[in-house]
PDB file of C-alpha atoms in Angstrom:
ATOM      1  CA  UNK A   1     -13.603  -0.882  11.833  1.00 46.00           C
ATOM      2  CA  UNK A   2     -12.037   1.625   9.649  1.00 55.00           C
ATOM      3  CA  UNK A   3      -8.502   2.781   9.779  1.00 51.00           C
ATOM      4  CA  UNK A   4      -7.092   6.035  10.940  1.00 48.00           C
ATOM      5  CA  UNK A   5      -4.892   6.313   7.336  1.00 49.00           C
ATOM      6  CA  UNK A   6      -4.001   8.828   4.759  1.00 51.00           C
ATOM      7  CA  UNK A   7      -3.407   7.828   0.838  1.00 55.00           C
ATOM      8  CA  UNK A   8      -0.372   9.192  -0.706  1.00 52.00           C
ATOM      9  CA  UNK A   9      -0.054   8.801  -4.272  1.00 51.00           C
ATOM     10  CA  UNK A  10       3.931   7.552  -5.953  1.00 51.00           C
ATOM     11  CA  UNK A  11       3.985  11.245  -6.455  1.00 53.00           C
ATOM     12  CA  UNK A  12       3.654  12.393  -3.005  1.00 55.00           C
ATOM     13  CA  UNK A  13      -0.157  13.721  -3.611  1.00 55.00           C
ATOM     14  CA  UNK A  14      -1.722  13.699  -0.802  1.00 59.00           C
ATOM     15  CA  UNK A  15      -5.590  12.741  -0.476  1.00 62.00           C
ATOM     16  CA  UNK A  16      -7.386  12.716   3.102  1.00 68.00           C
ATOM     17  CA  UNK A  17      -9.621  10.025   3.230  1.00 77.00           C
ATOM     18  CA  UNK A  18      -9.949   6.999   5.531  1.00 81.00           C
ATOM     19  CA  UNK A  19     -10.251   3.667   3.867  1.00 83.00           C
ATOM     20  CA  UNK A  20     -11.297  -0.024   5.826  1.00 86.00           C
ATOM     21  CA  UNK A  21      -8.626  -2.715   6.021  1.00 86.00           C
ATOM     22  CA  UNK A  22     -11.163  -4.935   3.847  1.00 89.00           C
ATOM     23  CA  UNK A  23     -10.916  -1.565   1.548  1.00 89.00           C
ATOM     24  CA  UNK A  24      -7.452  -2.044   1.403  1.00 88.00           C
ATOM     25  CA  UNK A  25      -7.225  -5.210   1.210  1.00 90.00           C
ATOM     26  CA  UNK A  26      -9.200  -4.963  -2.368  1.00 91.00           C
ATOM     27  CA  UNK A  27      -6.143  -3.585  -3.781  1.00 90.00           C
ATOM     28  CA  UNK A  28      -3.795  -6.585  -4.192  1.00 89.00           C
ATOM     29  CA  UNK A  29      -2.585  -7.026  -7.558  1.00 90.00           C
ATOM     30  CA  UNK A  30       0.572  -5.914  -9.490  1.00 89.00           C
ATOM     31  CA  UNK A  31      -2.046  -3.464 -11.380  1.00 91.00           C
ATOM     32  CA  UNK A  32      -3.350  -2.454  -8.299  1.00 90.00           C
ATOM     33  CA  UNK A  33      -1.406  -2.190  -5.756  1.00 88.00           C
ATOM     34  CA  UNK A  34      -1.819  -0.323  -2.240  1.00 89.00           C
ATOM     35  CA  UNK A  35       0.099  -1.444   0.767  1.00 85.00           C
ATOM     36  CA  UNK A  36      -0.273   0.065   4.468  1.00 84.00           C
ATOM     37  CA  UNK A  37       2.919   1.181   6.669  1.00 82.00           C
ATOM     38  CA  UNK A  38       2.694   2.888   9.620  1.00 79.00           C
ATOM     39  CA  UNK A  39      -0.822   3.111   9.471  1.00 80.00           C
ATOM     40  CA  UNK A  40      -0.677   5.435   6.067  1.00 82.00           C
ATOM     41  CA  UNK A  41      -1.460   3.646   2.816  1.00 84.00           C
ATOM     42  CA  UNK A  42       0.281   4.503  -0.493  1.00 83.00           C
ATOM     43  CA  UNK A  43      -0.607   3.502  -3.817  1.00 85.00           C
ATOM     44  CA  UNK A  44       2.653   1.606  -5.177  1.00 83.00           C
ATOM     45  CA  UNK A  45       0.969   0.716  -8.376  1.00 84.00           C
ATOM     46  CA  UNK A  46       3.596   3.025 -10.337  1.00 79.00           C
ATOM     47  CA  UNK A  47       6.957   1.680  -8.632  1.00 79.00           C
ATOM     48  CA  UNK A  48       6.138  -2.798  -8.560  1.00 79.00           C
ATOM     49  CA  UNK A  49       8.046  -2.999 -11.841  1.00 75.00           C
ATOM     50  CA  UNK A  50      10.574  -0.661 -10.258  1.00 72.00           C
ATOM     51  CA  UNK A  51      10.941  -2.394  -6.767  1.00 70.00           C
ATOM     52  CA  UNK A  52      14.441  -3.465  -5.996  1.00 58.00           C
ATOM     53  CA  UNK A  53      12.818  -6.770  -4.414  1.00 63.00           C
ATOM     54  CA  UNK A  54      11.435  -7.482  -7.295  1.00 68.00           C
ATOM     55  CA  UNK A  55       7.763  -9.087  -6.713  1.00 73.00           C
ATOM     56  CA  UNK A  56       8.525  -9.077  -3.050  1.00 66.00           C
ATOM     57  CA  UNK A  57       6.058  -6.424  -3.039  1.00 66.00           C
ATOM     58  CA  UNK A  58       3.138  -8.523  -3.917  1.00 71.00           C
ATOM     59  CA  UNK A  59       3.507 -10.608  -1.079  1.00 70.00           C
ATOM     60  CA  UNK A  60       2.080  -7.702   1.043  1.00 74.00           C
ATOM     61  CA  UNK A  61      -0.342  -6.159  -1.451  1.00 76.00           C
ATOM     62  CA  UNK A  62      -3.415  -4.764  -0.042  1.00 73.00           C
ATOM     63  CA  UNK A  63      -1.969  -5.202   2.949  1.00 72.00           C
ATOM     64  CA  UNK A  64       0.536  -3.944   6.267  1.00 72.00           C
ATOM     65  CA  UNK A  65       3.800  -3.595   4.924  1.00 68.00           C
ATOM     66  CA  UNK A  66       5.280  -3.085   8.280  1.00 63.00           C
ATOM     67  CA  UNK A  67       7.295  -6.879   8.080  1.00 61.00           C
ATOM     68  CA  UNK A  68       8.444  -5.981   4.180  1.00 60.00           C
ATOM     69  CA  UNK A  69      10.411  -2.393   5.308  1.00 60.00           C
ATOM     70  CA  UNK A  70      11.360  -3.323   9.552  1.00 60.00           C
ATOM     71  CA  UNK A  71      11.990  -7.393   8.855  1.00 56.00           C
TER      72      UNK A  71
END
């Protein structure tokens, strides 16, 4: 099952391309780092050092952020 997203670069590029959960999910380290909200995934790679949560972000690495931003 692929998902209906969109990957958006730190710098607001925007690329069209649909990527698998499992795709995603392949992305999970503080070098690599995509995360899925709203059914859009972004490529946080650039901002983990910068994240006010510090590694927080991690927890939902290559993964649905939804929980991290709407608690």
């Amino acid at each position: 099952m692929k998902l209906d997203v969109v990957m958006y670069q730190f710098a607001n590029i925007k690329a069209s391309k649909t990527y698998s959960k499992a795709e995603v999910l392949l992305h999970n380290k503080r070098t690599d780092c995509w995360i899925i909200v709203k059914d859009k995934v972004y490529n946080v790679t650039l901002f983990v050092e910068e994240h006010p949560g510090g590694d927080a972000i991690l927890t939902h690495a290559g993964d649905d952020s939804m929980g991290g931003f709407f608690g």
